[in-house]
Each structure stands twice: as C-alpha cells, then as structure tokens.
Amino acid sequence: MNKILIVDDEINIGQLLSRFLSRNGFEVTTAVTGAAALEYLSQDTYSLVLCDFRLEDTDGRELLRKIKSTYPDTGVIIITGYSDVKLAVELIKMGAYDYITKPLYPDEILNTIHKAIQAHQPVQPSQQTKTKVQKSENDILPDEFIVGQSMASQEILRQIRLVAPTNYSVIISGESGTGKESVAKSIHLNSPRRNKPFIAMDCGSLSNELGGSEFFGHEKGAFTGATFTKIGHFELANGGTLFLDEVGNLSYDLQASLLRIVQERKLKRIGGTKEIDLDLRIIVATNENLADAIKEGRFREDLYHRFNEFKIVLPPLRHRGQDIITFAEYFLKEANEELNRDITGFSPEVIECFMNYNWSGNIRELKNVVRRSTLLTDGGLVQIKALPLELSMFTQLPATESYVAAPVSKKSPSANLKMAAKEAEYETILRVLNQVKFNKTKAAQILNIDRKTLYNKIKAFNLE
C-alpha cells in the first residue's frame, strides 16, 4: 500500500484529504507543520508528500528543498492558490512533480497522485530500455510529434502537459532539427486556444524593412509598393498562438517594436490609425543561448524576460539514447507508406552506426537519412551501403569524426583534387554550422555566402 504524507496547517482540509485518500486505498499520515513532516519522513518511507505551500513554520519552497535533498525518490505535489500558479511552476523546476490549485477537486487530486506515484516508482535496470512513454488519452499531439522512450522524452512531455493549460509565454531552446515547432504545436493543441489559429513565423528570414509589415501588417498606400492592405502575423494569430522561430535573429529595431506590442497587447497596422486589441499566446524558439546574446548586446533583456515565463530545453538527438532507434523506426514506417515499400528494419551495423553517429542535424537529419536509405533498399533490412557517405564511413572512424573522403586513386589526380576540395568544403560548412548551432543566417555570414547558396550546399551534402 502506498503511503502519503499530507502537510497542511488547516486541520479540516488535512482531515478531509486523509479520509478521501484512505477510502481510495492509500495509507495516510497528516502533519500541520514542516518540522513535523520532516520528522515523519525520517521515521518512515512515503511514496508521496502532498504539501500546502503556505505553512505556519515554513513555506513550500524551503520544505521542498529539504525533502528533495534528503529523500530524492519521494514525490512532492504542491497545493497552491490560483494566484500562485507562477510560483508553483518555479517549484516544479526545483523538483516538485506537479501542483494542484485551490479549490480542490477529488478527481483531479486522485489522478495527479496516481501519476506522481507511478512516475517515482523505481524502474528495474533490465526494463529501462523496454519501457515506452505512453501518450495519455488526454494528450493531443501533432502528427510529427514522436513520443520517445528516454527520460528526456518523458520530461519534455511532462513539461508540455504542465505549461499548456496556462497562458504563459514559452521559450523553446535547442539545436536546429530537435523539433521545436512540433513542441510549440503540442502546447497549442493542449491549451484552451486549441480551436484558434496557430501561426508560425520564421524570424531568420525577416529583413529590417519587411519585418514590421510581416509582424503588424500595413494599410494600402502606407508606403511605396503597398498596393493592398496586409494583415500581419500578430493579427492573424489573434485569439490563438503565435510561434516565432529563430527569434534571436531579429534586428534590435524590430525587437523594440515587438516589445511594445507584447507589453501593451495592442497594435496599429503600418499607416493605420485604428488600435487592434490582441489576445494571443507567444511561443518563441531559438537555437542559440539568448543570455549570451544579451551580454553581447544583440538581444534585449527586457524582451527576453517577457518571453521567459517558462522554458523548455530540447536535448540534441545524440543525447537521447534509445530514442534514436524509436524515431528511426517511425520514419521507416512513414517512408514505407510514402514509397510503397515493405522494409522490415535496420541491420545490426546500421543500428550501431545510428547509435554512435553525432547527428549534428538531429531529428531532421535522421528523418532524411531514413527516407533516403528506404529509397535505396529493395527489401529486407536497411544495410550500411544504403546510408549517406558521412554515415557509412563513420563506422570506420573514431567517434569524434563524422566524414571521410573516398580512397584516393593514384591514376586520377584531377579526381583526387576535386575530392579533396569537396572534402574541405564539406568540413568547413559542417564546422561553421556546428559552431553557430545550425543558425543558417549566421553561418552564411561567416562563410561569406548568401543564404540561398548555403541552403544549396546543405542540400548537396545532405546536411539538412
């Protein structure tokens, strides 16, 4: 029987919760102070602590810190008032499993407790790679969202469930290709705004001249070339969610204009006089460290704090273990349907290669590799020979390498020179892309080429 410790200085609430949970099969102990709760924890093992944030002798933050430092395997759920939701989210970051807002509803309490106890049950080592994260029947996820098996995937899904019902602005950070837009869509689909528009905008492609018009729209005749009224992305997303990708690439002037709109929740189209009220949620994505950009004077600190009400960090694919194979199998199924193939899986050599490769392009690169190898495989298992050169040769290299040129032939010096040039070009582009975390605008600037040329090079070298 699971043991639950209730900590609440309102004796009546503690007694009501105790009777309710006892009727539902739990062994319950109640405490009215933080000191008493720590005493109980020192004497017995509890599956879960259900703790009111405001206590007579301490608060939930301090008690949570003590519980997690001494009893890290004990789950903690915080009970808080509606106005304390922002504080409760902070406590989640400190290690609390979840929070429940007052007034308390029995079904919500019971459901949250069951999930918390299940999450804190120890997993046997032999089962760790077999346990799959199950999508809850209440989750609404976009088609491209793949639920992985790793702890990182579990944590991403938990954070989506946590922040989606709120109206918080969210920063999603992670390397290029880690699925930031998919996470943003998942937050939108599980929010009260799910039936309103989800508008995505690539800030990396905005020029300073056109940015204002794209963001805020313009009236006909507002400037030379404004031959019609244009509705901007903010207005298009009104009522729903606006997703700003590569937000770190915005010019400083556009950031200033954006800050005013975010603060006031009102806009005027360029050349217009009418103020339009805005009710929308903003989710931004970045593949760079915005804190560093603030220090370097490239990003406004005040705008950063407007966005940073909640942050989700997506780990690179190379840090997600068995998820690599889970994702590869999903993409293989998709490619089989697309190409009318019946490939059953991957050879052991391919699996080993996938698990050891550094995946600088992350999930996007894996999807492209699987689609290509599916096209080049006629049946049975995908073999090493169906993989791109940088992967197939990778199995013969130390883990720090990701590319090797084809063997040089003494009979063909011109071919050798071409191969050497291509190898040097490949390594230079890949090194710069990794250096700027696949921010293509910055990479093009460093390489002194335009974005279109860089995109063509990336496509030619299969670096997408």
Short mmCIF file of C-alpha atoms in Angstrom, two decimals, residues 42-425:
data_model
loop_
_atom_site.label_atom_id
_atom_site.label_comp_id
_atom_site.label_asym_id
_atom_site.label_seq_id
_atom_site.Cartn_x
_atom_site.Cartn_y
_atom_site.Cartn_z
CA SER A 42 12.84 10.47 8.99
CA GLN A 43 10.85 7.66 10.63
CA ASP A 44 9.11 6.06 7.65
CA THR A 45 9.17 5.82 3.83
CA TYR A 46 6.48 7.69 1.94
CA SER A 47 5.64 7.40 -1.76
CA LEU A 48 4.37 10.96 -1.92
CA VAL A 49 4.12 14.21 0.03
CA LEU A 50 1.05 16.37 -0.60
CA CYS A 51 2.04 19.78 0.73
CA ASP A 52 0.29 23.12 1.06
CA PHE A 53 2.63 25.94 0.03
CA ARG A 54 1.77 28.25 2.92
CA LEU A 55 2.60 26.67 6.29
CA GLU A 56 2.86 28.08 9.79
CA ASP A 57 6.59 27.46 10.28
CA THR A 58 7.92 27.42 6.71
CA ASP A 59 6.84 27.58 3.08
CA GLY A 60 6.61 25.03 0.28
CA ARG A 61 9.84 26.17 -1.36
CA GLU A 62 12.00 25.55 1.71
CA LEU A 63 10.27 22.28 2.63
CA LEU A 64 10.59 21.02 -0.95
CA ARG A 65 14.31 21.80 -0.94
CA LYS A 66 14.82 19.81 2.27
CA ILE A 67 12.71 16.86 1.11
CA LYS A 68 14.43 16.55 -2.28
CA SER A 69 17.93 16.89 -0.79
CA THR A 70 17.34 14.16 1.83
CA TYR A 71 14.66 11.97 0.19
CA PRO A 72 15.16 12.44 -3.59
CA ASP A 73 12.93 9.45 -4.50
CA THR A 74 9.90 10.84 -2.67
CA GLY A 75 7.45 12.65 -4.93
CA VAL A 76 6.10 16.05 -3.91
CA ILE A 77 2.87 17.71 -5.04
CA ILE A 78 2.28 21.34 -4.07
CA ILE A 79 -1.18 22.69 -3.18
CA THR A 80 -1.46 26.38 -4.04
CA GLY A 81 -3.95 29.15 -4.64
CA TYR A 82 -4.86 30.14 -8.20
CA SER A 83 -2.82 33.36 -7.95
CA ASP A 84 0.29 31.34 -7.06
CA VAL A 85 0.49 29.36 -10.32
CA LYS A 86 3.66 31.13 -11.44
CA LEU A 87 5.29 30.28 -8.12
CA ALA A 88 4.12 26.68 -8.45
CA VAL A 89 5.83 26.40 -11.84
CA GLU A 90 9.03 27.61 -10.19
CA LEU A 91 8.64 24.80 -7.64
CA ILE A 92 8.28 22.28 -10.47
CA LYS A 93 11.70 23.37 -11.68
CA MET A 94 13.03 22.74 -8.17
CA GLY A 95 11.84 19.14 -8.25
CA ALA A 96 8.15 19.07 -7.35
CA TYR A 97 6.24 16.59 -9.51
CA ASP A 98 3.18 18.80 -10.06
CA TYR A 99 0.87 21.31 -8.40
CA ILE A 100 -2.86 21.41 -7.61
CA THR A 101 -4.70 24.72 -7.36
CA LYS A 102 -7.48 25.54 -4.92
CA PRO A 103 -10.36 24.85 -4.81
CA LEU A 104 -9.51 21.14 -4.68
CA TYR A 105 -11.41 18.67 -6.84
CA PRO A 106 -11.34 14.97 -5.87
CA ASP A 107 -10.90 13.58 -9.39
CA GLU A 108 -8.03 15.96 -10.14
CA ILE A 109 -6.29 15.14 -6.85
CA LEU A 110 -6.61 11.38 -7.34
CA ASN A 111 -5.45 11.49 -10.97
CA THR A 112 -2.40 13.62 -10.14
CA ILE A 113 -1.46 11.41 -7.16
CA HIS A 114 -1.64 8.22 -9.26
CA LYS A 115 0.60 9.77 -11.94
CA ALA A 116 3.10 11.04 -9.37
CA ILE A 117 3.39 7.67 -7.63
CA GLN A 118 3.81 5.89 -10.95
CA ALA A 119 6.50 8.37 -12.03
CA HIS A 120 8.50 7.82 -8.83
CA GLN A 121 8.35 4.02 -8.84
CA PRO A 122 11.86 2.61 -9.36
CA VAL A 123 12.44 1.01 -12.78
CA GLN A 124 14.37 -2.25 -12.91
CA PRO A 125 17.60 -1.90 -14.95
CA SER A 126 16.53 -4.65 -17.32
CA GLN A 127 13.31 -2.77 -18.07
CA GLN A 128 14.75 0.69 -18.65
CA THR A 129 15.23 0.34 -22.39
CA LYS A 130 11.92 -1.51 -22.82
CA THR A 131 9.62 0.92 -21.01
CA LYS A 132 7.89 3.17 -23.51
CA VAL A 133 6.37 6.51 -22.66
CA GLN A 134 2.68 6.13 -23.27
CA LYS A 135 0.72 9.00 -24.73
CA SER A 136 -2.16 9.82 -22.38
CA GLU A 137 -5.63 9.65 -23.90
CA ASN A 138 -5.95 13.31 -22.94
CA ASP A 139 -2.88 14.35 -24.93
CA ILE A 140 -3.42 15.93 -28.34
CA LEU A 141 -0.17 15.78 -30.28
CA PRO A 142 0.62 16.83 -33.87
CA ASP A 143 1.32 14.05 -36.36
CA GLU A 144 5.04 14.80 -36.43
CA PHE A 145 5.44 14.56 -32.64
CA ILE A 146 7.05 11.24 -31.73
CA VAL A 147 6.89 10.07 -28.13
CA GLY A 148 10.30 8.61 -27.32
CA GLN A 149 11.45 6.18 -24.63
CA SER A 150 14.18 8.19 -22.91
CA MET A 151 13.88 10.12 -19.66
CA ALA A 152 14.41 13.27 -21.74
CA SER A 153 11.28 12.47 -23.77
CA GLN A 154 9.29 11.82 -20.61
CA GLU A 155 10.39 15.18 -19.22
CA ILE A 156 9.53 17.06 -22.44
CA LEU A 157 6.04 15.54 -22.49
CA ARG A 158 5.56 16.34 -18.79
CA GLN A 159 6.55 19.97 -19.30
CA ILE A 160 4.17 20.28 -22.27
CA ARG A 161 1.33 18.94 -20.11
CA LEU A 162 2.31 21.31 -17.32
CA VAL A 163 2.51 24.59 -19.26
CA ALA A 164 -0.10 24.01 -22.00
CA PRO A 165 -3.21 24.87 -19.90
CA THR A 166 -1.66 28.17 -18.76
CA ASN A 167 -1.31 31.35 -20.77
CA TYR A 168 2.46 31.63 -20.19
CA SER A 169 4.83 32.75 -22.90
CA VAL A 170 7.33 29.97 -23.57
CA ILE A 171 10.91 29.85 -24.82
CA ILE A 172 11.83 26.57 -26.54
CA SER A 173 15.58 26.22 -26.97
CA GLY A 174 17.58 23.52 -28.67
CA GLU A 175 19.79 22.81 -31.64
CA SER A 176 18.40 23.01 -35.16
CA GLY A 177 16.33 19.96 -36.01
CA THR A 178 15.36 18.98 -32.46
CA GLY A 179 11.62 19.51 -33.04
CA LYS A 180 10.97 22.95 -31.52
CA GLU A 181 7.99 23.75 -33.77
CA SER A 182 6.46 20.35 -33.03
CA VAL A 183 6.68 21.07 -29.29
CA ALA A 184 5.14 24.52 -29.84
CA LYS A 185 2.22 22.94 -31.74
CA SER A 186 1.77 20.41 -28.94
CA ILE A 187 1.50 23.20 -26.36
CA HIS A 188 -1.09 24.97 -28.53
CA LEU A 189 -3.15 21.82 -29.15
CA ASN A 190 -3.35 21.06 -25.43
CA SER A 191 -4.28 24.63 -24.46
CA PRO A 192 -7.68 26.37 -24.24
CA ARG A 193 -6.68 28.08 -27.52
CA ARG A 194 -6.58 24.80 -29.46
CA ASN A 195 -9.51 25.79 -31.70
CA LYS A 196 -7.93 29.14 -32.59
CA PRO A 197 -5.11 29.79 -35.12
CA PHE A 198 -1.54 28.56 -34.69
CA ILE A 199 0.63 30.92 -36.75
CA ALA A 200 4.33 30.12 -37.26
CA MET A 201 6.80 32.77 -38.36
CA ASP A 202 10.48 32.33 -39.33
CA CYS A 203 12.29 35.34 -37.88
CA GLY A 204 15.54 34.26 -39.52
CA SER A 205 14.26 35.28 -42.96
CA LEU A 206 12.98 38.74 -41.95
CA SER A 207 14.70 41.87 -43.17
CA ASN A 208 14.51 45.05 -41.11
CA GLU A 209 12.47 46.72 -43.86
CA LEU A 210 9.84 44.00 -44.20
CA GLY A 211 9.75 42.83 -40.59
CA GLY A 212 7.33 45.47 -39.36
CA SER A 213 4.89 44.73 -42.17
CA GLU A 214 5.11 40.96 -41.56
CA PHE A 215 4.58 41.36 -37.83
CA PHE A 216 2.00 44.12 -37.71
CA GLY A 217 0.56 44.40 -41.23
CA HIS A 218 0.04 47.60 -43.22
CA GLU A 219 -2.69 49.65 -44.79
CA LYS A 220 -2.98 50.19 -48.53
CA GLY A 221 -0.77 53.11 -49.58
CA ALA A 222 1.23 53.12 -46.33
CA PHE A 223 4.48 53.09 -48.32
CA THR A 224 5.69 52.67 -51.90
CA GLY A 225 4.58 49.25 -53.10
CA ALA A 226 1.80 48.86 -50.52
CA THR A 227 -0.89 48.30 -53.14
CA PHE A 228 -3.22 46.40 -50.79
CA THR A 229 -4.00 46.07 -47.08
CA LYS A 230 -1.94 43.36 -45.43
CA ILE A 231 -2.83 41.62 -42.17
CA GLY A 232 0.27 40.85 -40.08
CA HIS A 233 1.13 37.67 -38.19
CA PHE A 234 0.10 39.12 -34.81
CA GLU A 235 -3.37 39.89 -36.10
CA LEU A 236 -3.63 36.52 -37.88
CA ALA A 237 -2.83 34.74 -34.61
CA ASN A 238 -5.27 36.79 -32.54
CA GLY A 239 -7.11 34.50 -30.14
CA GLY A 240 -4.61 31.71 -30.72
CA THR A 241 -0.85 31.16 -30.59
CA LEU A 242 1.97 32.97 -32.40
CA PHE A 243 5.15 30.92 -32.80
CA LEU A 244 8.32 32.90 -33.54
CA ASP A 245 11.13 30.65 -34.78
CA GLU A 246 14.79 31.75 -34.65
CA VAL A 247 13.77 34.77 -32.58
CA GLY A 248 17.42 35.54 -31.84
CA ASN A 249 17.89 36.67 -35.45
CA LEU A 250 15.57 39.67 -35.11
CA SER A 251 17.22 43.05 -35.53
CA TYR A 252 17.44 45.28 -32.48
CA ASP A 253 14.96 47.75 -34.03
CA LEU A 254 12.38 45.00 -34.61
CA GLN A 255 12.91 43.78 -31.04
CA ALA A 256 11.99 47.26 -29.76
CA SER A 257 8.79 47.30 -31.83
CA LEU A 258 7.98 43.77 -30.70
CA LEU A 259 8.46 44.66 -27.03
CA ARG A 260 5.88 47.45 -27.22
CA ILE A 261 3.28 45.15 -28.78
CA VAL A 262 3.98 42.35 -26.28
CA GLN A 263 3.65 44.76 -23.36
CA GLU A 264 0.56 46.64 -24.48
CA ARG A 265 -1.22 43.82 -26.36
CA LYS A 266 -2.36 46.39 -28.91
CA LEU A 267 -1.14 47.15 -32.41
CA LYS A 268 -1.65 49.53 -35.28
CA ARG A 269 -1.01 48.43 -38.82
CA ILE A 270 1.70 50.45 -40.54
CA GLY A 271 -0.03 53.52 -41.96
CA GLY A 272 -3.15 52.82 -39.90
CA THR A 273 -4.80 54.76 -37.07
CA LYS A 274 -7.05 52.13 -35.52
CA GLU A 275 -5.75 50.22 -32.49
CA ILE A 276 -6.39 46.49 -32.59
CA ASP A 277 -6.66 44.62 -29.27
CA LEU A 278 -4.61 41.44 -29.09
CA ASP A 279 -5.33 38.28 -27.11
CA LEU A 280 -2.76 35.68 -28.03
CA ARG A 281 -0.09 33.45 -26.59
CA ILE A 282 3.50 33.82 -27.75
CA ILE A 283 5.91 30.89 -28.04
CA VAL A 284 9.43 31.55 -29.29
CA ALA A 285 12.19 29.19 -30.36
CA THR A 286 15.93 29.69 -30.53
CA ASN A 287 18.96 27.55 -31.33
CA GLU A 288 21.31 29.92 -29.53
CA ASN A 289 21.81 30.98 -25.92
CA LEU A 290 19.82 34.21 -25.61
CA ALA A 291 21.60 35.01 -22.33
CA ASP A 292 24.85 35.20 -24.31
CA ALA A 293 23.13 37.33 -26.96
CA ILE A 294 22.02 39.73 -24.21
CA LYS A 295 25.59 40.04 -22.91
CA GLU A 296 26.80 40.73 -26.44
CA GLY A 297 24.14 43.42 -26.94
CA ARG A 298 22.31 41.53 -29.70
CA PHE A 299 19.10 40.79 -27.80
CA ARG A 300 17.06 42.98 -25.48
CA GLU A 301 16.98 41.77 -21.90
CA ASP A 302 13.52 43.23 -21.26
CA LEU A 303 12.09 41.35 -24.25
CA TYR A 304 13.79 38.14 -23.09
CA HIS A 305 12.09 38.35 -19.70
CA ARG A 306 8.73 38.98 -21.38
CA PHE A 307 9.14 35.69 -23.25
CA ASN A 308 10.79 33.70 -20.47
CA GLU A 309 7.76 32.86 -18.31
CA PHE A 310 8.53 29.19 -18.94
CA LYS A 311 11.39 27.49 -20.73
CA ILE A 312 11.70 24.07 -22.36
CA VAL A 313 15.15 22.87 -23.38
CA LEU A 314 15.22 20.15 -26.06
CA PRO A 315 18.30 17.89 -25.87
CA PRO A 316 20.18 17.02 -29.06
CA LEU A 317 19.39 13.63 -30.60
CA ARG A 318 22.86 12.26 -29.73
CA HIS A 319 21.94 12.60 -26.03
CA ARG A 320 18.64 10.72 -26.31
CA GLY A 321 19.89 7.13 -26.38
CA GLN A 322 17.29 4.59 -27.49
CA ASP A 323 15.07 7.36 -28.86
CA ILE A 324 17.32 7.33 -31.94
CA ILE A 325 16.06 3.85 -32.89
CA THR A 326 12.48 4.65 -31.88
CA PHE A 327 12.49 7.69 -34.17
CA ALA A 328 14.25 5.80 -36.98
CA GLU A 329 11.60 3.04 -36.89
CA TYR A 330 8.85 5.66 -37.01
CA PHE A 331 10.44 7.36 -40.03
CA LEU A 332 10.92 3.96 -41.70
CA LYS A 333 7.21 3.26 -41.34
CA GLU A 334 6.41 6.67 -42.86
CA ALA A 335 8.85 6.10 -45.74
CA ASN A 336 7.46 2.62 -46.43
CA GLU A 337 3.99 4.12 -46.83
CA GLU A 338 5.25 7.00 -48.95
CA LEU A 339 7.33 4.82 -51.30
CA ASN A 340 5.13 1.72 -51.21
CA ARG A 341 7.99 -0.35 -49.77
CA ASP A 342 7.99 -3.15 -47.21
CA ILE A 343 11.33 -2.80 -45.46
CA THR A 344 11.25 -4.54 -42.11
CA GLY A 345 14.01 -2.75 -40.20
CA PHE A 346 17.71 -1.95 -39.93
CA SER A 347 20.72 -4.26 -39.92
CA PRO A 348 22.76 -4.50 -36.68
CA GLU A 349 25.55 -2.49 -38.38
CA VAL A 350 23.13 0.32 -39.24
CA ILE A 351 21.74 0.36 -35.70
CA GLU A 352 25.26 0.56 -34.28
CA CYS A 353 26.06 3.38 -36.71
CA PHE A 354 22.89 5.28 -35.77
CA MET A 355 23.66 4.97 -32.05
CA ASN A 356 27.25 6.21 -32.40
CA TYR A 357 26.85 8.95 -35.02
CA ASN A 358 26.81 12.54 -33.68
CA TRP A 359 23.63 13.65 -35.59
CA SER A 360 24.56 17.31 -35.95
CA GLY A 361 21.27 17.86 -37.82
CA ASN A 362 19.34 16.00 -35.09
CA ILE A 363 15.87 14.54 -35.77
CA ARG A 364 15.58 16.30 -39.12
CA GLU A 365 18.83 14.72 -40.31
CA LEU A 366 17.75 11.28 -39.07
CA LYS A 367 14.45 11.55 -40.96
CA ASN A 368 16.24 12.45 -44.20
CA VAL A 369 18.74 9.62 -43.77
CA VAL A 370 15.97 7.06 -43.20
CA ARG A 371 13.91 8.30 -46.18
CA ARG A 372 16.98 8.14 -48.44
CA SER A 373 18.00 4.67 -47.25
CA THR A 374 14.42 3.42 -47.71
CA LEU A 375 14.53 4.57 -51.32
CA LEU A 376 17.85 2.75 -51.89
CA THR A 377 16.77 -0.52 -50.23
CA ASP A 378 14.75 -3.06 -52.20
CA GLY A 379 13.61 -5.29 -49.36
CA GLY A 380 14.51 -6.83 -46.03
CA LEU A 381 16.76 -4.74 -43.82
CA VAL A 382 18.43 -1.39 -44.48
CA GLN A 383 22.18 -2.06 -44.92
CA ILE A 384 25.19 0.21 -44.41
CA LYS A 385 25.63 0.68 -48.16
CA ALA A 386 22.26 2.48 -48.32
CA LEU A 387 23.43 5.20 -45.91
CA PRO A 388 24.98 8.51 -46.97
CA LEU A 389 28.78 8.57 -47.19
CA GLU A 390 29.28 10.54 -43.97
CA LEU A 391 27.38 7.85 -42.03
CA SER A 392 28.57 4.71 -43.82
CA MET A 393 32.22 5.73 -43.40
CA PHE A 394 31.58 6.85 -39.84
CA THR A 395 31.60 3.25 -38.61
CA GLN A 396 35.28 3.05 -39.55
CA LEU A 397 36.24 6.25 -37.70
CA PRO A 398 36.68 7.34 -34.09
CA ALA A 399 33.52 8.82 -32.57
CA THR A 400 34.85 12.37 -32.94
CA GLU A 401 34.86 12.17 -36.73
CA SER A 402 31.84 12.40 -38.99
CA TYR A 403 33.20 12.46 -42.52
CA VAL A 404 35.95 10.87 -44.58
CA ALA A 405 36.81 11.23 -48.24
CA ALA A 406 36.70 8.31 -50.63
CA PRO A 407 40.02 6.48 -51.10
CA VAL A 408 42.40 8.42 -53.33
CA SER A 409 43.36 6.81 -56.63
CA LYS A 410 46.89 7.34 -57.93
CA LYS A 411 45.63 7.10 -61.51
CA SER A 412 43.29 10.06 -61.32
CA PRO A 413 44.95 13.19 -59.88
CA SER A 414 42.21 15.51 -61.18
CA ALA A 415 39.58 13.42 -59.44
CA ASN A 416 41.72 13.49 -56.28
CA LEU A 417 41.85 17.27 -56.36
CA LYS A 418 38.09 17.53 -56.81
CA MET A 419 37.50 15.10 -53.95
CA ALA A 420 39.92 16.98 -51.69
CA ALA A 421 38.19 20.26 -52.50
CA LYS A 422 34.75 18.77 -51.77
CA GLU A 423 36.00 17.26 -48.54
CA ALA A 424 37.45 20.61 -47.42
CA GLU A 425 34.23 22.40 -48.37
#
